[in-house]
mmCIF file of C-alpha atoms in Angstrom:
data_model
loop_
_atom_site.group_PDB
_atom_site.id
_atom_site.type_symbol
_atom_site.label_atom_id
_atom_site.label_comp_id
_atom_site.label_asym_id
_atom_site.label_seq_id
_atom_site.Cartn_x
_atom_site.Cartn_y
_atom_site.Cartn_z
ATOM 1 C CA UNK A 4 -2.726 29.968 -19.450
ATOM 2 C CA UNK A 5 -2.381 27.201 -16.953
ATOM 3 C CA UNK A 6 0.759 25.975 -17.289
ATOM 4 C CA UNK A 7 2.682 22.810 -15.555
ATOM 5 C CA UNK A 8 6.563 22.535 -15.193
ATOM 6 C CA UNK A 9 8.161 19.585 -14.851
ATOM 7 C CA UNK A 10 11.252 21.169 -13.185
ATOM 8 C CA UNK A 11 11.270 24.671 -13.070
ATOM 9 C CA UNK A 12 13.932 24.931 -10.096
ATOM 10 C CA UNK A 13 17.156 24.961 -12.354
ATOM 11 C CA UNK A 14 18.482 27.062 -15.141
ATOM 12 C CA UNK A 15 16.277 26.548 -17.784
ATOM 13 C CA UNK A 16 13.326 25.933 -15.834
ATOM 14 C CA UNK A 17 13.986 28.789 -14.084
ATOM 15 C CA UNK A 18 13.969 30.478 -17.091
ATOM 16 C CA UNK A 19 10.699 29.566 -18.105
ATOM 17 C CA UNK A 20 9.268 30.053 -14.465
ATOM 18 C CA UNK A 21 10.250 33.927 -14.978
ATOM 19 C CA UNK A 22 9.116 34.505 -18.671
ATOM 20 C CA UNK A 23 5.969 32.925 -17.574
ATOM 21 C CA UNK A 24 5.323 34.713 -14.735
ATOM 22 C CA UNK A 25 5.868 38.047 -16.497
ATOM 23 C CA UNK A 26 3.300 37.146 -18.979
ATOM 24 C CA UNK A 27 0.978 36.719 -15.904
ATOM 25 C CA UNK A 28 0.492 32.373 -16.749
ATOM 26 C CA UNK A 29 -0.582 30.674 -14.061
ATOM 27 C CA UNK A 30 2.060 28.107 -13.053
ATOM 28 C CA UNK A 31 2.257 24.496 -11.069
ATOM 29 C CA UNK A 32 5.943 22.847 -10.270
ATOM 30 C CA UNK A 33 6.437 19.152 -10.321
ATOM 31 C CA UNK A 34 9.496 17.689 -9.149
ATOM 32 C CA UNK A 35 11.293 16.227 -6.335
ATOM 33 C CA UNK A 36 12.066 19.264 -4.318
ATOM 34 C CA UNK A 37 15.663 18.853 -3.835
ATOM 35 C CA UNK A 38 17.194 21.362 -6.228
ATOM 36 C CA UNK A 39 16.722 24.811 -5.106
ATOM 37 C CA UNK A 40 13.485 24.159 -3.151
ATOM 38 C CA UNK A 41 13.206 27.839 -1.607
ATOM 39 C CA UNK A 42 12.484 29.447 -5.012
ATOM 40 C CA UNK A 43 9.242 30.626 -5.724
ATOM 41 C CA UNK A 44 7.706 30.299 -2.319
ATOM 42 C CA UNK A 45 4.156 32.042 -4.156
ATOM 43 C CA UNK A 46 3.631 28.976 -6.912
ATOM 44 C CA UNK A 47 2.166 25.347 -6.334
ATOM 45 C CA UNK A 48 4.727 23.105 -6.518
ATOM 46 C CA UNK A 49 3.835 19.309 -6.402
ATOM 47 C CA UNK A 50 6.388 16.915 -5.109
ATOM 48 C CA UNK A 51 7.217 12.952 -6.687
ATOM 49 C CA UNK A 52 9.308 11.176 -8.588
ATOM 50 C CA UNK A 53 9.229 11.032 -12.432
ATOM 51 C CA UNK A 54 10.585 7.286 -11.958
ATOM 52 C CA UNK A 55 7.774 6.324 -9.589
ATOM 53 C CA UNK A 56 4.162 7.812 -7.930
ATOM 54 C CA UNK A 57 2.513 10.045 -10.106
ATOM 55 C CA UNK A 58 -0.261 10.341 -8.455
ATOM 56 C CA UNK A 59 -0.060 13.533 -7.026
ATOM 57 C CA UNK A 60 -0.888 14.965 -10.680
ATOM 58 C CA UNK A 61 -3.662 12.856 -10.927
ATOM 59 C CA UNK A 62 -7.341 14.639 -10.863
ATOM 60 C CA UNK A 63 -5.826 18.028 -12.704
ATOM 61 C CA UNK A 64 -5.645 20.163 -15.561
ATOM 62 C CA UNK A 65 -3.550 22.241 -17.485
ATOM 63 C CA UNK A 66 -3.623 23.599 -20.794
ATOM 64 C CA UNK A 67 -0.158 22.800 -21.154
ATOM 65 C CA UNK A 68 3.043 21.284 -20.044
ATOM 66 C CA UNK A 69 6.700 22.096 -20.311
ATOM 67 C CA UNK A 70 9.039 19.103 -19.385
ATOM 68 C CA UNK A 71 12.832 20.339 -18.991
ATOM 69 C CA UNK A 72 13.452 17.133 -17.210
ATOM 70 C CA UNK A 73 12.651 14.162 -19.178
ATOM 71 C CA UNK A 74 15.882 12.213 -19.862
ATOM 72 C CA UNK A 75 15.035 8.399 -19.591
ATOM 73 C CA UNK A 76 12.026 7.061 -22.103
ATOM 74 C CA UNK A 77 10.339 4.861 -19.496
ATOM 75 C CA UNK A 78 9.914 8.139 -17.282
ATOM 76 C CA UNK A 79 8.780 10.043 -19.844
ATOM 77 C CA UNK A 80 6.382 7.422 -20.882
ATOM 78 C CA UNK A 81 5.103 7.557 -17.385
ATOM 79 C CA UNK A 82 4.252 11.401 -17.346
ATOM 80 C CA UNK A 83 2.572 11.430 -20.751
ATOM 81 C CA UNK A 84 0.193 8.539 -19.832
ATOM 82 C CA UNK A 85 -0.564 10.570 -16.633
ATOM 83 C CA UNK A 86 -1.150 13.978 -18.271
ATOM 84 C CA UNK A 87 -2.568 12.647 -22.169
ATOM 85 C CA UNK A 88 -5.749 13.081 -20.608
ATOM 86 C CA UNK A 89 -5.653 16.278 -18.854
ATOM 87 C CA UNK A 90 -3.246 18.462 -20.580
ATOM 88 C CA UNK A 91 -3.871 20.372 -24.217
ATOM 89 C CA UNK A 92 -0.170 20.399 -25.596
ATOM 90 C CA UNK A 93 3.093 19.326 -24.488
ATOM 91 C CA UNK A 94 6.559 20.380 -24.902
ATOM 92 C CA UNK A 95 9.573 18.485 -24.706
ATOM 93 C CA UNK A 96 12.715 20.162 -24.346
ATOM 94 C CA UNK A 97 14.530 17.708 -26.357
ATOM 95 C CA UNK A 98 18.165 17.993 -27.846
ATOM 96 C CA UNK A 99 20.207 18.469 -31.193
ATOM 97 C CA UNK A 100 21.523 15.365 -29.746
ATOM 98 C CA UNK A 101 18.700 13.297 -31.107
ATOM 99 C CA UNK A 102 20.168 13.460 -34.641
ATOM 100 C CA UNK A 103 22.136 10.459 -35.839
ATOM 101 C CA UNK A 104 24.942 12.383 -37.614
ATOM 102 C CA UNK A 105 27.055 15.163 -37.164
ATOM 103 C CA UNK A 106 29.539 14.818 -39.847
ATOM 104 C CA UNK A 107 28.033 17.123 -41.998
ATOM 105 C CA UNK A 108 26.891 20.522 -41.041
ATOM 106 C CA UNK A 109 23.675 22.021 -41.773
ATOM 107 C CA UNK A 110 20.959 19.241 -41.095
ATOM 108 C CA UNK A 111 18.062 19.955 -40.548
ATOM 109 C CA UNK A 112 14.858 18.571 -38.732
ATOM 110 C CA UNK A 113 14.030 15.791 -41.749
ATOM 111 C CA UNK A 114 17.828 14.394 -41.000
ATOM 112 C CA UNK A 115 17.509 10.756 -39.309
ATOM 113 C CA UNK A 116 17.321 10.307 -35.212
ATOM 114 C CA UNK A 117 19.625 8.183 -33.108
ATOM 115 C CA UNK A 118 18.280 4.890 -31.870
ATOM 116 C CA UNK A 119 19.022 2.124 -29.342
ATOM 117 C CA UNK A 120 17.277 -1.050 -28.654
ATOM 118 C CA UNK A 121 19.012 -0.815 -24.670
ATOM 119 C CA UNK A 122 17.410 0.894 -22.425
ATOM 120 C CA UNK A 123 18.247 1.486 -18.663
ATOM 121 C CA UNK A 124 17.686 4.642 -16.413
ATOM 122 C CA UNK A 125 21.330 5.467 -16.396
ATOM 123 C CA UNK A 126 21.732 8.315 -18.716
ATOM 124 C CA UNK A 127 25.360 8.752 -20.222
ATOM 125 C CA UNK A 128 27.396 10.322 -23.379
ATOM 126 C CA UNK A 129 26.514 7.372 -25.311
ATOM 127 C CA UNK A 130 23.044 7.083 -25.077
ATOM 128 C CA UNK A 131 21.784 10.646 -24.135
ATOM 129 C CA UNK A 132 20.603 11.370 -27.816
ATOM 130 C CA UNK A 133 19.106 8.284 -28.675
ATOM 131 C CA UNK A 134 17.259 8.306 -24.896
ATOM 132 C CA UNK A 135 16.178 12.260 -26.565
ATOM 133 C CA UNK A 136 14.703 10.520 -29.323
ATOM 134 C CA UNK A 137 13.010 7.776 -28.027
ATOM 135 C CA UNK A 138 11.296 10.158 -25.219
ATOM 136 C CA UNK A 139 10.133 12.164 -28.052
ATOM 137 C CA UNK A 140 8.359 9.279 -29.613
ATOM 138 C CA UNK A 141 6.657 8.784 -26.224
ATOM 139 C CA UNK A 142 5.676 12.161 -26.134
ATOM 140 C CA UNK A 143 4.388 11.916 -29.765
ATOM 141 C CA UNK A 144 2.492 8.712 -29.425
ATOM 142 C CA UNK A 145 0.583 10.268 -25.937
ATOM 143 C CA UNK A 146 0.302 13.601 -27.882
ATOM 144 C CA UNK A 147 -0.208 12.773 -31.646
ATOM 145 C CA UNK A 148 -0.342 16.488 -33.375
ATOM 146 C CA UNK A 149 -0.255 18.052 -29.731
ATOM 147 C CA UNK A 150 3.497 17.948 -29.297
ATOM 148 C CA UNK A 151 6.342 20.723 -29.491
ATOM 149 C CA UNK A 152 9.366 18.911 -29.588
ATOM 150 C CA UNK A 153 12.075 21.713 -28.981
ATOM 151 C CA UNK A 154 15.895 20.202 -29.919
ATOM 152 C CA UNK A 155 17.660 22.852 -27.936
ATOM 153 C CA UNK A 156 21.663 23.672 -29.092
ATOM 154 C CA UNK A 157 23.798 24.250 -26.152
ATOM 155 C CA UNK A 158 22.104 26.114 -23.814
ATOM 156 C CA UNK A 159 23.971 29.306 -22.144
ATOM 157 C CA UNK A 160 23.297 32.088 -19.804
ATOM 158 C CA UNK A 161 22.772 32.499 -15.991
ATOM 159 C CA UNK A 162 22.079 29.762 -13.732
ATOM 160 C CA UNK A 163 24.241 27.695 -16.120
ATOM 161 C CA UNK A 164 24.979 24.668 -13.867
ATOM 162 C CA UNK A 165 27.276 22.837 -16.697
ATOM 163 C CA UNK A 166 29.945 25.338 -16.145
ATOM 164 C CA UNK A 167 30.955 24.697 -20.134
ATOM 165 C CA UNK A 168 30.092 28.625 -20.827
ATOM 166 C CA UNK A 169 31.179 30.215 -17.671
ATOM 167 C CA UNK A 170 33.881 28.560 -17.890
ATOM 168 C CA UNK A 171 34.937 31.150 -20.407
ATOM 169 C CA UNK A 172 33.490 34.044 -19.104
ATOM 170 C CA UNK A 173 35.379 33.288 -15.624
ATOM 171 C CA UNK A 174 38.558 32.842 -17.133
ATOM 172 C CA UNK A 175 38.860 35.118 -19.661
ATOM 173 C CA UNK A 176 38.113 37.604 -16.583
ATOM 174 C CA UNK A 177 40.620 36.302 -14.816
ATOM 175 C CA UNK A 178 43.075 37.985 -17.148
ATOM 176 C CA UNK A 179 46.797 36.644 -17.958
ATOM 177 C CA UNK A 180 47.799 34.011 -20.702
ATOM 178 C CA UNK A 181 44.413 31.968 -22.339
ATOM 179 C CA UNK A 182 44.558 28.966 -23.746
ATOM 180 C CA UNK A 183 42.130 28.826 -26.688
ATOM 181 C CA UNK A 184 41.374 26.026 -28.925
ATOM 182 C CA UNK A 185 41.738 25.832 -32.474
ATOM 183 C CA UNK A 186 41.279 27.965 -34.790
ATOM 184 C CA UNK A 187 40.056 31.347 -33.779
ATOM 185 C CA UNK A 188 37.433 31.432 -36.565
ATOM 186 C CA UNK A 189 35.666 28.291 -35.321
ATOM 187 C CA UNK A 190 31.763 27.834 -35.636
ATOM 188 C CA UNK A 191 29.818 27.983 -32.728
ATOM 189 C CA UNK A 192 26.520 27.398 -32.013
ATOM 190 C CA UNK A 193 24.223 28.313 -28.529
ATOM 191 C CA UNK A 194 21.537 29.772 -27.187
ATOM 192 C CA UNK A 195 20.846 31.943 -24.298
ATOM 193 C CA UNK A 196 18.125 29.581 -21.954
ATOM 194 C CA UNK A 197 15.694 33.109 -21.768
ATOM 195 C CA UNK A 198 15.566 33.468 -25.469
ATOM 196 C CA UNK A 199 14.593 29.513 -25.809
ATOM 197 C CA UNK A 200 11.874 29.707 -22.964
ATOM 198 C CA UNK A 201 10.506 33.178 -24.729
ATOM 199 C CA UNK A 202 9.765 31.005 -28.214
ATOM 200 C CA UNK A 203 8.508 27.984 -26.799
ATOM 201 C CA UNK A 204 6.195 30.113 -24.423
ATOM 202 C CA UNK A 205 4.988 32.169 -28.068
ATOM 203 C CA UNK A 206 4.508 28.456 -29.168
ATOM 204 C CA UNK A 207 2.758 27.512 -26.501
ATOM 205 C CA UNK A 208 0.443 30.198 -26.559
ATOM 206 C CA UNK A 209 -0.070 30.192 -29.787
ATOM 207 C CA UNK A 210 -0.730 26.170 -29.966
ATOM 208 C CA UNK A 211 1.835 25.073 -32.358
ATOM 209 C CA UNK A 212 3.462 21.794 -32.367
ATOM 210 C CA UNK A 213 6.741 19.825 -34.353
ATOM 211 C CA UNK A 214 10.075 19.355 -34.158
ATOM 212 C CA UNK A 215 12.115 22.007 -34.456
ATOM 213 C CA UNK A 216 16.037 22.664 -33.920
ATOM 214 C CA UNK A 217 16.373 25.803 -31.586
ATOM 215 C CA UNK A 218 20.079 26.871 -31.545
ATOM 216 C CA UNK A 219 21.321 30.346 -32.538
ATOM 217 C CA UNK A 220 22.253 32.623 -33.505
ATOM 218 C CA UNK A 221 20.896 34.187 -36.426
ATOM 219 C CA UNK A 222 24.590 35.152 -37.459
ATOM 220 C CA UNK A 223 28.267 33.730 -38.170
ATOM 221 C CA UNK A 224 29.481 33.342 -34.564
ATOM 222 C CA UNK A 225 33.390 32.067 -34.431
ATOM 223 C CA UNK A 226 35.394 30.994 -30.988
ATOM 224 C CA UNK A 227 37.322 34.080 -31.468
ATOM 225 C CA UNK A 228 34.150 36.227 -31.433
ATOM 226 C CA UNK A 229 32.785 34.669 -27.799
ATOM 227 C CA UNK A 230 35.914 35.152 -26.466
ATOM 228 C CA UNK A 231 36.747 38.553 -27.626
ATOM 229 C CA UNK A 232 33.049 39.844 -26.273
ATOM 230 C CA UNK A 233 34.429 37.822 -23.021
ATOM 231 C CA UNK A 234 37.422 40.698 -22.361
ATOM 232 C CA UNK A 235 34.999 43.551 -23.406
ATOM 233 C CA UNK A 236 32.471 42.601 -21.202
ATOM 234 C CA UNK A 237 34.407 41.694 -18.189
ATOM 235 C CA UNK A 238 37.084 44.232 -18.930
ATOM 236 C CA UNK A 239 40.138 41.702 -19.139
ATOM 237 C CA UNK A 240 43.573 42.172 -20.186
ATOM 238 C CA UNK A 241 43.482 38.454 -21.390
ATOM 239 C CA UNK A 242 45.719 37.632 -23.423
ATOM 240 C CA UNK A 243 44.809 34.377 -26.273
ATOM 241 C CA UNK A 244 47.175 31.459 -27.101
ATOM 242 C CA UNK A 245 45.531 29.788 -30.320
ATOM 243 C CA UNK A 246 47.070 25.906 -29.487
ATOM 244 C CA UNK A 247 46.488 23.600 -32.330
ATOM 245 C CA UNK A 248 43.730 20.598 -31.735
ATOM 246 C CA UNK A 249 46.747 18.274 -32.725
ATOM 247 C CA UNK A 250 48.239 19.486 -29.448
ATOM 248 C CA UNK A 251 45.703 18.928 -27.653
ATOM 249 C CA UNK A 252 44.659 15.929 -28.626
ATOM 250 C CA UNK A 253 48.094 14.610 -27.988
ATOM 251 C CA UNK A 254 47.871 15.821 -24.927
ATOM 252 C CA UNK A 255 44.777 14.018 -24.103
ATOM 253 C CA UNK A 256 42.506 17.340 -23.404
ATOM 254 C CA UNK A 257 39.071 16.138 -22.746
ATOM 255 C CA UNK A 258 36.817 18.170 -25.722
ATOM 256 C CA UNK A 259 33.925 19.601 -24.691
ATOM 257 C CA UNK A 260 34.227 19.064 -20.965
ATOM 258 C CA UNK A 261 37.716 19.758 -19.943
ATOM 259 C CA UNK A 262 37.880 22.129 -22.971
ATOM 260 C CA UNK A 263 34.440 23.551 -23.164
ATOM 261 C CA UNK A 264 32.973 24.342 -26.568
ATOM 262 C CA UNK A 265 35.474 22.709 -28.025
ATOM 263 C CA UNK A 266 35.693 19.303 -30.522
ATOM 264 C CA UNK A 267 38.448 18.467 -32.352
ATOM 265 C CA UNK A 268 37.657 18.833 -36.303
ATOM 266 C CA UNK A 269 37.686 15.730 -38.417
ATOM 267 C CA UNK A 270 36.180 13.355 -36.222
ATOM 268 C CA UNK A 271 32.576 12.967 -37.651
ATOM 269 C CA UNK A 272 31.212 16.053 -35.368
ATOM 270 C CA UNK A 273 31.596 18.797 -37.474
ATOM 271 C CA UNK A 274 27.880 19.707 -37.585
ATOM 272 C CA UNK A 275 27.432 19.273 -34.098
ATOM 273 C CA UNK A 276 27.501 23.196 -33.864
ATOM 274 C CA UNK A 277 26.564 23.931 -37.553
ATOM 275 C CA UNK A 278 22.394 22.727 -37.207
ATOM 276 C CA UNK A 279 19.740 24.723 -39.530
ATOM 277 C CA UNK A 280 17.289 26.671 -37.943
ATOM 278 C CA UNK A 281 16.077 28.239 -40.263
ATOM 279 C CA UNK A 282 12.632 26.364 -39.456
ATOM 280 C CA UNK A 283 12.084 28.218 -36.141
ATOM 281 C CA UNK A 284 13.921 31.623 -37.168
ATOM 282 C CA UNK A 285 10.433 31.134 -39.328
ATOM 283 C CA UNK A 286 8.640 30.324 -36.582
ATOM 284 C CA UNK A 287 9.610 33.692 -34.519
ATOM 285 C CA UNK A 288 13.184 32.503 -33.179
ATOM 286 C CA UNK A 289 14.864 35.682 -32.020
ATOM 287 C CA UNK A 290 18.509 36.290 -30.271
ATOM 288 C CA UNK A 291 19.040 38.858 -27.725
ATOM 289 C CA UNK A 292 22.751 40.198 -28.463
ATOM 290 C CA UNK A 293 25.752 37.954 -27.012
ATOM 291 C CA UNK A 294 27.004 40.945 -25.064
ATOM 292 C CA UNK A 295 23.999 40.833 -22.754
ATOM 293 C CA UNK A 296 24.524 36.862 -22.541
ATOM 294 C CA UNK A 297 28.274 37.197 -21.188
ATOM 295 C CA UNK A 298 27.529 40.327 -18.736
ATOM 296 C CA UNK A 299 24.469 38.787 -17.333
ATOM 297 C CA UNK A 300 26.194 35.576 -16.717
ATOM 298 C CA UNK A 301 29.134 36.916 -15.038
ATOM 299 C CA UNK A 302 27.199 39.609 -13.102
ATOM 300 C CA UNK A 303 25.307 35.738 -11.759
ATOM 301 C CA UNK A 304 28.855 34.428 -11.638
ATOM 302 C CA UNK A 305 29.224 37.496 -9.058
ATOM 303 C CA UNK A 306 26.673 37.121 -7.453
ATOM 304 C CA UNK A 307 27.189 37.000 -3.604
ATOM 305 C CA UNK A 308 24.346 34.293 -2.958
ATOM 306 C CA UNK A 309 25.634 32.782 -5.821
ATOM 307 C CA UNK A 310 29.325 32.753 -5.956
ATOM 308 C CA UNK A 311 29.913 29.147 -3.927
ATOM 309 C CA UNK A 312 26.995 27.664 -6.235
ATOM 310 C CA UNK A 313 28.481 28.548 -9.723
ATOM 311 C CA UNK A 314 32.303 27.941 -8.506
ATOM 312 C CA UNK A 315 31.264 24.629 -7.517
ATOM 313 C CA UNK A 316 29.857 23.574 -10.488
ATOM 314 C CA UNK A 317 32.398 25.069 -12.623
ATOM 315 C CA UNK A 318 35.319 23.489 -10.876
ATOM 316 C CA UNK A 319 33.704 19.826 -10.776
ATOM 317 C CA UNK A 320 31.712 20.119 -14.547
ATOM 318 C CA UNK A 321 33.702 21.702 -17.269
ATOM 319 C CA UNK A 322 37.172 23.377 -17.673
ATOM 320 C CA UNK A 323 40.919 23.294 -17.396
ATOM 321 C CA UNK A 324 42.167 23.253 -13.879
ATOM 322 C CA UNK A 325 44.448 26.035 -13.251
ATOM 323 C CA UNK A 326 48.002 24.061 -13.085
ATOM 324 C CA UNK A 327 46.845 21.713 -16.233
ATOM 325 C CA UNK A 328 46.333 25.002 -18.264
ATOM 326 C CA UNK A 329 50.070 26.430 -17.550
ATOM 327 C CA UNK A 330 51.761 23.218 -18.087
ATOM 328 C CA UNK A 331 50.132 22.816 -21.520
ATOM 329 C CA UNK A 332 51.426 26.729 -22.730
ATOM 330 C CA UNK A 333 54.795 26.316 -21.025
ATOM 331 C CA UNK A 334 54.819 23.138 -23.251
ATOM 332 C CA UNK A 335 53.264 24.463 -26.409
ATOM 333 C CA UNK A 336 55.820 27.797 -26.240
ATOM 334 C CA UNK A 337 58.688 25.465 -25.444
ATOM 335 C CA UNK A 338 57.996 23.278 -28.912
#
């Protein structure tokens, strides 16, 4: 197939540049060239602004296109009035975010969306879903019965610029005392970015569109299990402090960010990590095992061309600092 990225240059559009190119697809890159412009010197690559001139994809087409980068509805509205004439199907990489509820677990893609009646091209915490939801509507109206919106979980793996999952990996390998949030048993929900660019490329090909929540896996996965497989894959001697979330809290940890993977139960997000799936495990959802996922991301974590890359974004995205961690176990042994 002819395929068009918008992206393509980080993490999950890397992913689906790869998986794509094994397949033997032929690809085109839009995007502003600034983020990791050396990579794939052997594709087209067109260069703009989703915000502004779109002209450069004017004149074309593709069978299909794969945004990983729409975030603001006017934007996205721009690219699917370009392309509504010229491209076959389009997938958005949307977001479990979209959903309007996350006090119960287990909803599934019927449940109702977020909405706003503000919008601005700043994208923050507070708006990201509902922004999700209203750029799927865009896509939908340019694409009636052509779309595949994809409402990806947390996406893990290589190339993970968040930091939020090799966070762990990194400092579980570093050994010594871990501090580890909650209860052990935990839910938790991801998805390894090369498993989610595999299905939507069997999608693709195959010319299917919907909604449909892509998070994994296809098993009971706990806190305790991810960081367990962290010290067998890395071959720590970590040890795990379990601190209670009441602790933390009162402490003022940041969840999710400061404490990655982590939000406090009983405050309305308990089904944040605890969507059903169950509609694209139907539709050929697979899961490589999570032991591949935490030695492939910290062999990248490794890395030599990588190292100053992935340390950067994991000291300025997601995680305890070093000195915050010690102070809260010195405090949680001394009470």
């Amino acid at each position: 197939m002819n395929l068009l990225i918008l992206g393509g240059t980080v993490f999950l559009g890397r992913a689906f540049v790869e998986a794509a190119q094994k397949r033997g697809h032929t690809l085109t890159l839009f995007n502003r060239g600034k983020s990791n412009a050396e990579l794939y010197p052997h594709i087209e690559k067109l260069y703009g602004e989703r915000g502004g001139d779109l002209s450069v994809l004017a004149g074309r087409r593709w069978d299909a296109v794969i945004d990983t980068s729409g975030y603001i509805p006017r934007q996205v509205r721009a690219s699917t009035e370009r392309l509504k004439e010229s491209v076959e199907q389009y997938t958005f990489i949307s977001s479990i975010s979209v959903y309007k509820d996350f006090s119960t677990p287990g909803y599934d893609e019927s449940a109702p969306l977020a909405s706003t009646d503000q919008e601005t091209d700043e994208v923050t915490g507070d708006n990201y879903g509902a922004y999700k939801a209203l750029s799927e509507q865009a896509v939908e109206n340019a694409f009636p019965g052509r779309a595949l919106h994809v409402r990806a979980g947390l996406i893990v793996g290589p190339h993970d610029y968040s930091g939020r999952f090799p966070y762990w990996v990194k400092r579980i390998a570093q050994g010594g005392e871990v501090l580890a949030p909650g209860r052990s048993e935990r839910q938790l929900q991801f998805i390894d970015a090369r498993d989610l660019a595999g299905w939507c490329l069997d999608m693709i090909e195959a010319h299917k569109s919907g909604a449909f929540n892509t998070t994994g896996p296809n098993y009971p996965l706990t806190m305790g299990q991810l960081l367990e497989t962290c010290k067998t894959e890395t071959g720590s001697d970590a040890q795990l402090t379990w601190v209670s979330e009441k602790f933390l809290t009162d402490a003022e940890v940041n969840p999710w960010l400061e404490m990655p993977l982590w939000l406090p139960e009983g405050i309305g997000e308990d089904g944040f990590l605890a969507a059903n799936f169950e509609k694209a495990l139907a539709a050929g959802l697979h899961f490589r095992p999570l032991s591949e996922t935490v030695r492939d991301t910290w062999q990248w974590l490794n890395a030599p061309d990588e190292t100053q890359l992935a340390g950067r974004a994991l000291e300025l995205k997601a995680g305890l600092a070093a000195d915050k961690e010690a102070a809260l176990l010195a405090k949680w042994h001394g009470q």
